[in-house]
Tab-separated table of C-alpha atoms in Angstrom:
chain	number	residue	atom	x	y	z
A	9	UNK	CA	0.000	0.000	0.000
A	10	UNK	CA	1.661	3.289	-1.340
A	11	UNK	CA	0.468	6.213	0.242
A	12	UNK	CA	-1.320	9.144	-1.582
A	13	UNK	CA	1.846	11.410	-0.040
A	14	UNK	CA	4.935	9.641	-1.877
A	15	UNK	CA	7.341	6.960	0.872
A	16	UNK	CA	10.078	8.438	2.831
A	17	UNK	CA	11.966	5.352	2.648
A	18	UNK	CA	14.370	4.380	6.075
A	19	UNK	CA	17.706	2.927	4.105
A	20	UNK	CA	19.641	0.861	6.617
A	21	UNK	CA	23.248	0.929	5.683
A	22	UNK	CA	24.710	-1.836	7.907
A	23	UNK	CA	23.427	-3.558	10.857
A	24	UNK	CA	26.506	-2.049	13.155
A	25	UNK	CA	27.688	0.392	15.579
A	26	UNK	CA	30.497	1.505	17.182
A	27	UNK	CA	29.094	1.982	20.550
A	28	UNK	CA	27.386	-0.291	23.183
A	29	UNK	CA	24.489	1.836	24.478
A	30	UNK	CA	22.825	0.116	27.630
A	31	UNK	CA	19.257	0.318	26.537
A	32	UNK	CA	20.335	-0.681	22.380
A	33	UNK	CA	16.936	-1.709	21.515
A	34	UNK	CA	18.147	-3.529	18.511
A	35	UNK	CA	21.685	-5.081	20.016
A	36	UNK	CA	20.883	-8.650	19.003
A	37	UNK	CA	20.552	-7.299	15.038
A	38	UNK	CA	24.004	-4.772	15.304
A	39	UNK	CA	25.826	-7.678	16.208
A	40	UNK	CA	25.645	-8.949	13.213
A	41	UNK	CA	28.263	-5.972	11.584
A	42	UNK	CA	26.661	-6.236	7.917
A	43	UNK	CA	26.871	-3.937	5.594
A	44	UNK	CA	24.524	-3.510	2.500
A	45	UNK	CA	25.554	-4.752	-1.064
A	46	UNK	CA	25.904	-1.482	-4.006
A	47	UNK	CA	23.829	-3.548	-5.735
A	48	UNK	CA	21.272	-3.924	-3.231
A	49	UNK	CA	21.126	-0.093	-2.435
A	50	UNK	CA	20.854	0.471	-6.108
A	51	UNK	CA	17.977	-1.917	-6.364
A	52	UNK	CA	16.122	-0.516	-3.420
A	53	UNK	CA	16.290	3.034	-4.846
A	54	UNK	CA	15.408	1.983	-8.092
A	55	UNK	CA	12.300	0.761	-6.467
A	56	UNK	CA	11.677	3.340	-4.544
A	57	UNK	CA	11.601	6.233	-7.652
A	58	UNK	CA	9.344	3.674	-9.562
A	59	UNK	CA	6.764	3.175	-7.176
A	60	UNK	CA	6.733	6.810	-5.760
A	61	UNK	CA	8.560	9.513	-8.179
A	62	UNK	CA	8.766	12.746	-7.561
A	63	UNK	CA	10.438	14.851	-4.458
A	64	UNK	CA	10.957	12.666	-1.575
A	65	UNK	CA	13.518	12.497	1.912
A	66	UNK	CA	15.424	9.437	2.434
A	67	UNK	CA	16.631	8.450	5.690
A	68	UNK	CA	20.077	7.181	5.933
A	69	UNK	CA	20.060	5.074	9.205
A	70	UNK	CA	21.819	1.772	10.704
A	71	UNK	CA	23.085	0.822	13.614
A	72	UNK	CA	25.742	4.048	12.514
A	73	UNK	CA	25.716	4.828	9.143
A	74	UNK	CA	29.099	7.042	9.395
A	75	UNK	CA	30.719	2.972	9.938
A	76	UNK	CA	29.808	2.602	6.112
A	77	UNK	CA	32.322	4.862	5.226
A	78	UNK	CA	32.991	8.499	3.277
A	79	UNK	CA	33.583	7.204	-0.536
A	80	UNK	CA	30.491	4.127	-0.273
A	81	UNK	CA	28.490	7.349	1.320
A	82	UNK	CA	29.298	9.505	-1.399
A	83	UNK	CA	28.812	7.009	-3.983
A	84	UNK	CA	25.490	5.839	-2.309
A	85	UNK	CA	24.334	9.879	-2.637
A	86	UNK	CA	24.905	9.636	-6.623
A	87	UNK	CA	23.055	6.704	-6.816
A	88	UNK	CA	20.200	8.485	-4.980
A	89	UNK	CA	20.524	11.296	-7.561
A	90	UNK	CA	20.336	9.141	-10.452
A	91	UNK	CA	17.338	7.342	-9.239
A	92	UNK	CA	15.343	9.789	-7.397
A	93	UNK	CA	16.149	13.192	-9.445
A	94	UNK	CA	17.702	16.170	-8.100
A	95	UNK	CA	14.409	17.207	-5.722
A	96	UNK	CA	15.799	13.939	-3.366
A	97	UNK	CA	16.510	15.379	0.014
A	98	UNK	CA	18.164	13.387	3.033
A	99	UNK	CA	18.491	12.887	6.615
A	100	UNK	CA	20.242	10.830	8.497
A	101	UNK	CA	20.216	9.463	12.100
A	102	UNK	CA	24.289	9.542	13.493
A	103	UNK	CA	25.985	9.283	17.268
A	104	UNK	CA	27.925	11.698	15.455
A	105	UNK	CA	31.470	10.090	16.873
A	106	UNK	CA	32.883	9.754	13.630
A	107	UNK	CA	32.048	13.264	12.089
A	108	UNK	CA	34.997	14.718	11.319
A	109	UNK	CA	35.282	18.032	8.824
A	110	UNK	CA	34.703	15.657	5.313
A	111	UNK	CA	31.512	14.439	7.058
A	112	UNK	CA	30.391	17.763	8.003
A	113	UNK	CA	31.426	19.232	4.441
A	114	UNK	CA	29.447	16.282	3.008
A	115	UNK	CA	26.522	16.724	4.897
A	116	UNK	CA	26.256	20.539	4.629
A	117	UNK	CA	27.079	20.351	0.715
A	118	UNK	CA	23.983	17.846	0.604
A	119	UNK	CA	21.939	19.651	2.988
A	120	UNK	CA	21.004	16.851	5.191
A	121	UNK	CA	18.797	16.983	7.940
A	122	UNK	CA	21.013	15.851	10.433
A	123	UNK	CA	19.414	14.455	14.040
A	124	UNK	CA	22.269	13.219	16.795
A	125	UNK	CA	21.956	10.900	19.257
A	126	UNK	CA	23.132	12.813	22.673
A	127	UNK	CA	21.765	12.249	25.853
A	128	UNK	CA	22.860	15.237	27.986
A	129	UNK	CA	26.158	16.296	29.404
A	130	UNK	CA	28.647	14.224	30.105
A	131	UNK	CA	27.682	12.404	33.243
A	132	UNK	CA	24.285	11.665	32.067
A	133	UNK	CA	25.365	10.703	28.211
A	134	UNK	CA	27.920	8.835	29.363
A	135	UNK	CA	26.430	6.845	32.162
A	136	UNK	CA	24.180	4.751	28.988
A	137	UNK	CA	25.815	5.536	25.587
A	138	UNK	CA	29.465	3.799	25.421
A	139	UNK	CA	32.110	2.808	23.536
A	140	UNK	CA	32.733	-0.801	22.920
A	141	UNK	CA	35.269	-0.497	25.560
A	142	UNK	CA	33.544	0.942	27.982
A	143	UNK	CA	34.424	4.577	28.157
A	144	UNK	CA	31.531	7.144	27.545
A	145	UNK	CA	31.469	8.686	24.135
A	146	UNK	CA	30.361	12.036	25.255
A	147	UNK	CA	33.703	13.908	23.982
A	148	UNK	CA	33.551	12.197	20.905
A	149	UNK	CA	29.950	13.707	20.165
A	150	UNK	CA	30.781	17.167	21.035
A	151	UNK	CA	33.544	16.999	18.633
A	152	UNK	CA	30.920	15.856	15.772
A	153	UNK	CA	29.086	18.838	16.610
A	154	UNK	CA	31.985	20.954	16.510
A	155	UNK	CA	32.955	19.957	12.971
A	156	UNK	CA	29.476	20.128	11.729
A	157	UNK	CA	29.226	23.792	13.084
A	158	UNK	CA	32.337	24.776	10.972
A	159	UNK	CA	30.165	23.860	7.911
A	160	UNK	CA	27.097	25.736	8.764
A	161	UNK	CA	25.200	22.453	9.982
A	162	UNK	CA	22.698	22.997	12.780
A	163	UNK	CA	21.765	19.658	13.284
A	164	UNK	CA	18.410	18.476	15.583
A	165	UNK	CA	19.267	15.799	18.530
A	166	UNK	CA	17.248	13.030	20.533
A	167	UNK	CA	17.718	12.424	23.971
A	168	UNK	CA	16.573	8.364	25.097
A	169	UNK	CA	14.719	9.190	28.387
A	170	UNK	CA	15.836	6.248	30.154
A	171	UNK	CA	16.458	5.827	33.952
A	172	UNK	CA	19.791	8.363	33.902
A	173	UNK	CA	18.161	10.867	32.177
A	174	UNK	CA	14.715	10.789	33.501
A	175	UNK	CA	15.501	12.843	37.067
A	176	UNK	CA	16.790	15.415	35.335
A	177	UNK	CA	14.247	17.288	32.318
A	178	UNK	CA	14.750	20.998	33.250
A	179	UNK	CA	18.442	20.723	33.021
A	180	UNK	CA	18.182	18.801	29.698
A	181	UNK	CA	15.973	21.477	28.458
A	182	UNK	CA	18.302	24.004	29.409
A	183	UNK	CA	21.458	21.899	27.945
A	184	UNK	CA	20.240	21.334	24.699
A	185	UNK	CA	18.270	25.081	24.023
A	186	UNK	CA	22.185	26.292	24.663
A	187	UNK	CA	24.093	23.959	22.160
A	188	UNK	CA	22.281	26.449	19.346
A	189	UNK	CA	19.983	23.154	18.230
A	190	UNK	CA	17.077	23.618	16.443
A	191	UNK	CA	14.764	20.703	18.086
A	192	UNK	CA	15.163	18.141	20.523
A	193	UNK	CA	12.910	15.314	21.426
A	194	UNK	CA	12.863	12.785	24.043
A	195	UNK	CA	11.479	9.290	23.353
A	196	UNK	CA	11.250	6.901	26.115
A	197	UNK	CA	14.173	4.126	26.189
A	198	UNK	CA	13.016	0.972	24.720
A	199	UNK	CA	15.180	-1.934	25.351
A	200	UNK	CA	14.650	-5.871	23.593
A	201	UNK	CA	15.541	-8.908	26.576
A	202	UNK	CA	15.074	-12.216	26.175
A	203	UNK	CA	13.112	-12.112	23.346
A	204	UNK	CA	10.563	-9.141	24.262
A	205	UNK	CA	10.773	-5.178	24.429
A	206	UNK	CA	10.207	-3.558	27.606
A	207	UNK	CA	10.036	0.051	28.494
A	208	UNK	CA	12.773	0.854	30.743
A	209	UNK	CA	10.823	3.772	32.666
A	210	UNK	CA	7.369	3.558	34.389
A	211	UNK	CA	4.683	5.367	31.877
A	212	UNK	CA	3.424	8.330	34.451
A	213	UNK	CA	6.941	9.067	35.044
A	214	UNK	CA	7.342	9.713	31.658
A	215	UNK	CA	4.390	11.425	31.027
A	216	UNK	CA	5.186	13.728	34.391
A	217	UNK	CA	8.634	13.965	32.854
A	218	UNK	CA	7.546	15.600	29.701
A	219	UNK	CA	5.114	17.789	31.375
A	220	UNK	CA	8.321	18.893	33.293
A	221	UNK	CA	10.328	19.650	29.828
A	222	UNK	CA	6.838	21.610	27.999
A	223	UNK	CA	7.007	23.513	30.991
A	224	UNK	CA	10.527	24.484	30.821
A	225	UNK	CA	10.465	24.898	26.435
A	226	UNK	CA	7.249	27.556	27.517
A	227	UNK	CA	9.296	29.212	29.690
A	228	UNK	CA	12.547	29.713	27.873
A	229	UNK	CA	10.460	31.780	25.268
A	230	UNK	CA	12.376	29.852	22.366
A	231	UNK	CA	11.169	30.476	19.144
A	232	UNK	CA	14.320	28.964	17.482
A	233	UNK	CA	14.610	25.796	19.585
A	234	UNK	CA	11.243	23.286	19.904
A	235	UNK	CA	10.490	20.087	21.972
A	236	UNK	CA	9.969	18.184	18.246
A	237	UNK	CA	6.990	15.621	19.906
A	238	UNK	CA	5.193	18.949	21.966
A	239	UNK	CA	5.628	20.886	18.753
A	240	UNK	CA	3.734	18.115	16.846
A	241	UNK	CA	0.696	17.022	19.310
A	242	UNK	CA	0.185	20.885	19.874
A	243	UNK	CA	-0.467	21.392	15.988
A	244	UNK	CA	-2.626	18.139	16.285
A	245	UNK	CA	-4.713	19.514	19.013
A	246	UNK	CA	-4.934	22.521	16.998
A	247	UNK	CA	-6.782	20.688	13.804
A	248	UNK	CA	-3.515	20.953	12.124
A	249	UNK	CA	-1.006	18.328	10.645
A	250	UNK	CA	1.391	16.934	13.385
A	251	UNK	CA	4.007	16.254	11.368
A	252	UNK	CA	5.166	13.469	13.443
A	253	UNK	CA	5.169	10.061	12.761
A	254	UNK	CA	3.249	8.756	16.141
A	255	UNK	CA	0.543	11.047	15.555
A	256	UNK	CA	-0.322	10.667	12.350
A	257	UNK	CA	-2.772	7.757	12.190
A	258	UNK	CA	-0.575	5.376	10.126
A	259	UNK	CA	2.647	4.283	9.522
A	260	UNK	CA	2.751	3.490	5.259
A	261	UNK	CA	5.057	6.241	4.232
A	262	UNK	CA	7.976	4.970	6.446
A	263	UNK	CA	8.830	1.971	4.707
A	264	UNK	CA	12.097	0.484	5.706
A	265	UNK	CA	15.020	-1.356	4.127
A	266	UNK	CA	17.061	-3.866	5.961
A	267	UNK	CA	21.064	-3.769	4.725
A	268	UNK	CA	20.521	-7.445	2.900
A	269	UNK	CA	16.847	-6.450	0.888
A	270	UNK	CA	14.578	-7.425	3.661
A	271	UNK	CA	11.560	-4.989	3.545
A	272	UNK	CA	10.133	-3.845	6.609
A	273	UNK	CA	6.633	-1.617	7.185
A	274	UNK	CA	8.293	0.746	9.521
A	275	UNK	CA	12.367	0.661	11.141
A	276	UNK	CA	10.995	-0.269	14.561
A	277	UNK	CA	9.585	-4.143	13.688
A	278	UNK	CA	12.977	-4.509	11.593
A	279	UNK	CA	13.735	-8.176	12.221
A	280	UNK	CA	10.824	-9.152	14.289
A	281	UNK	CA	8.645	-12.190	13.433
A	282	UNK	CA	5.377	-11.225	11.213
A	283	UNK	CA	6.774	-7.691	10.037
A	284	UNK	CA	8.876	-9.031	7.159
A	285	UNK	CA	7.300	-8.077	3.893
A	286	UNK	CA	9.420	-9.752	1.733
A	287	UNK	CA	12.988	-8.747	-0.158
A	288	UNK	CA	13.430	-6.151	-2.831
A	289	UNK	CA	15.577	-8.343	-4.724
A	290	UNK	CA	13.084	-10.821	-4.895
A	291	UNK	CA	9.928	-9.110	-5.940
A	292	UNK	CA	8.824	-5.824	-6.842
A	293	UNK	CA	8.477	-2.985	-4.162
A	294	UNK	CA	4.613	-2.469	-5.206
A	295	UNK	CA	4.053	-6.289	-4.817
A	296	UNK	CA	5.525	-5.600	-1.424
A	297	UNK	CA	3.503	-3.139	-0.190
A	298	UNK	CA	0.230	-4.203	-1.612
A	299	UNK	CA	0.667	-7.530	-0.445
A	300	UNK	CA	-2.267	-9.311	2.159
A	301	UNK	CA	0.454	-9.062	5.000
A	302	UNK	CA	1.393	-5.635	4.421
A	303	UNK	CA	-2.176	-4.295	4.151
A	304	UNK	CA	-2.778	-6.065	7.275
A	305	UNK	CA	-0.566	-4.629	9.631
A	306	UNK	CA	-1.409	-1.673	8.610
A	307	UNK	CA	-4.968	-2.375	9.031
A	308	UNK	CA	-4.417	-3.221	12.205
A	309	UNK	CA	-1.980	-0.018	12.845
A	310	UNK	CA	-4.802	2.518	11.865
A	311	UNK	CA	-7.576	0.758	14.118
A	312	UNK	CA	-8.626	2.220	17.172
A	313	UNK	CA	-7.811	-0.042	19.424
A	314	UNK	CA	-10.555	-1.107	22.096
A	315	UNK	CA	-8.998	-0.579	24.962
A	316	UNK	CA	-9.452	3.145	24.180
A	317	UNK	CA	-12.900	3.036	23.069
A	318	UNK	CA	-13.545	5.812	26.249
A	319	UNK	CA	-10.612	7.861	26.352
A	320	UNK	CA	-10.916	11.350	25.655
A	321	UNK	CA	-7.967	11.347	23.226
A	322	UNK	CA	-8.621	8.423	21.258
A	323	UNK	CA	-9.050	10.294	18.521
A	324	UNK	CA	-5.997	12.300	18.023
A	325	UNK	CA	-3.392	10.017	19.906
A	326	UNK	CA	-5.318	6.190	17.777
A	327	UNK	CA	-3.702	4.443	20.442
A	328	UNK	CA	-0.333	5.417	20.323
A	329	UNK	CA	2.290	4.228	17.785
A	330	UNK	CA	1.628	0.668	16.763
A	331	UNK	CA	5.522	-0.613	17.860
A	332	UNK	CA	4.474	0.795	21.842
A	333	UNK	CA	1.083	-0.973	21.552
A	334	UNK	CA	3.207	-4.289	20.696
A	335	UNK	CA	5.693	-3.733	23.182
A	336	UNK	CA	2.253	-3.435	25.303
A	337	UNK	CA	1.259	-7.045	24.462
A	338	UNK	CA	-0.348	-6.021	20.839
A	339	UNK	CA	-1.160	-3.188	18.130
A	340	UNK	CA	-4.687	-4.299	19.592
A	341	UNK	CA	-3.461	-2.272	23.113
A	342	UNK	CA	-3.010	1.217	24.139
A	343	UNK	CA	0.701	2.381	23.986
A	344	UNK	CA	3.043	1.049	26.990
A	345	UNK	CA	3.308	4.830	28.057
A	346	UNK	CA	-0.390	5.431	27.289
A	347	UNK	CA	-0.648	6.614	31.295
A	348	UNK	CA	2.220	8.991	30.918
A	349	UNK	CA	0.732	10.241	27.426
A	350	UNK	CA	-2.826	11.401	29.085
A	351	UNK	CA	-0.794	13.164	31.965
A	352	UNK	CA	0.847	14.970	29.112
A	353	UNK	CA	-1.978	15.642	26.970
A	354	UNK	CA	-4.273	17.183	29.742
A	355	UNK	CA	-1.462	19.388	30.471
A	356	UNK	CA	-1.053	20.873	26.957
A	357	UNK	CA	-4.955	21.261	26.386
A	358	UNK	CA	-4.072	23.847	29.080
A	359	UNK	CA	-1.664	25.441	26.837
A	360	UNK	CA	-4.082	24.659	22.909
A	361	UNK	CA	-7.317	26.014	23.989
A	362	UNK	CA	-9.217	24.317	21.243
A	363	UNK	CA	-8.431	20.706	21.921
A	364	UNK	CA	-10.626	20.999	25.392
């Protein structure tokens, strides 16, 4: 199922990374240290222009998509332009500890939307997001930002809220607004054990956590730095377009492409049981997408599920995003934070008059 919009296809380099975050919610897959094929990326992208030409963003993602390397990066951005056209835009999801000056120069001559993995200052980042040797990776990050300041890149960052961070949202607030970013957001840590995701922080502290950081964003007066998630449920309590993916009733455009083929309906099921669509090499991307399990899941994404049948923000919030309904037993559940998202709802209908 293409939708009406056009895909923003999720290209997963390599399933690797160079660090050894605590709460890695995909750990088990970045062992592997894969890397795609040419010939696979230039079969996914041809795909991709067929079945939705025109302007689109692709999302350059991994495990760390830096590991792939400058010259297969470059070469991997022609092939884009080839395919695509010259409206393609691109983003990319980095720790940033391998962004030297020819990354930053690459990225800023490309004009990629660049989002960073950072989880604070030092003592908080480093407490959960490590080198394979153990060290914290904190300087390292900084130094990414550094170069890609040089080259005019103001890139956006995402801070896990995980058991470290979650004590501390005013001073995150404050740390990020003064790094000159753009937008911040803070989902909750997500981590896979044994076999099954679990949450690593209760849902009301959450949801009293980002109550905490709205009310810090309102007061710093920002209009040049936004809370990305509080930016996008305020426009959707508004009547408006969220422009973010958990609010916006399905989950078609984000179609994602493991590093061997494999074709996934969104990055967070990669490799989980019942999610696989079938590989790119092996059969069209259309056949894909329109096929009896892909229309299914997202079916079942876009359905209300019962559990919320009574809440007052069924409509807007559909449950939550379909991977923290699973994670919750089932897309057929409320969202594992669904507790913590109420707390923060009612507190911005305080602040969007209209959703009331």
């Amino acid at each position: 199922m293409t939708p009406s919009g056009g895909l923003a296809p999720v290209i997963k380099l390599l399933e690797a990374c160079n660090l050894a975050c605590t709460y890695c919610y995909q750990s088990e897959l970045l062992a592997r240290r894969t890397v795609m094929r040419e010939d696979t990326l230039d079969r996914v992208l041809s795909e991709v222009a067929r079945v939705s030409p025109g302007p689109m963003q692709i999302l350059w993602f991994g495990g760390e998509p830096t590991m792939a390397g400058l010259p297969f990066f470059r070469r991997a951005l022609d092939m884009a332009r080839r395919h695509v056209g010259p409206n393609v835009r691109h983003a990319i999801q980095t720790n940033a500890t391998l962004v030297d000056d020819a990354w930053a120069a690459l990225l800023a001559e490309h004009r990629f939307t660049v989002t960073v993995s950072m989880d604070g200052p030092a003592e908080l980042h480093d407490a959960s997001r490590l080198r394979m040797g153990g060290r914290g990776s904190h300087d390292l990050v900084v130094r990414g930002l550094d170069a890609m300041r040089r080259h005019g890149v103001r890139p956006r960052a995402s801070c896990v809220v995980s058991p470290c961070t979650l004590p501390h949202p005013e001073r995150l607030v404050d740390y990020f607004s003064a790094l000159d970013l753009p937008e911040i957001d803070f989902p909750p840590a997500m981590r896979f054990v044994r076999g099954t995701t679990e949450c690593l922080v209760a849902p009301a502290d959450y949801g009293h956590f980002m109550v905490r950081v709205l009310e810090r964003w309102l007061a710093l007066g920002r209009t040049d730095f936004r809370v990305r998630s509080l930016a996008g449920l305020a426009r959707a309590m508004a009547g408006k377009a969220p422009s973010f993916c958990k609010l916006e009733a399905g989950c078609a455009r984000y179609v994602t492409f493991a590093h061997n083929g494999d074709v996934y309906p969104c990055d967070e099921f990669s490799g989980m049981e019942g999610h696989l669509l079938g590989n790119v090499l092996d059969a069209s991307l259309d056949v894909l997408l329109g096929s009896e399990r892909a229309m299914a899941l997202h079916e079942a994404w876009t359905a209300i599920p019962q559990a919320c049948a009574e809440c007052r923000w069924r409509e807007m919030c559909r449950g939550g995003c379909p991977f923290e309904r699973r994670v919750n037993g089932g897309v057929d559940q409320r969202s594992v934070v669904c507790e913590g998202l109420k707390i923060l709802y009612a507190r911005m209908a305080e602040e969007v008059p209209a959703a009331v």
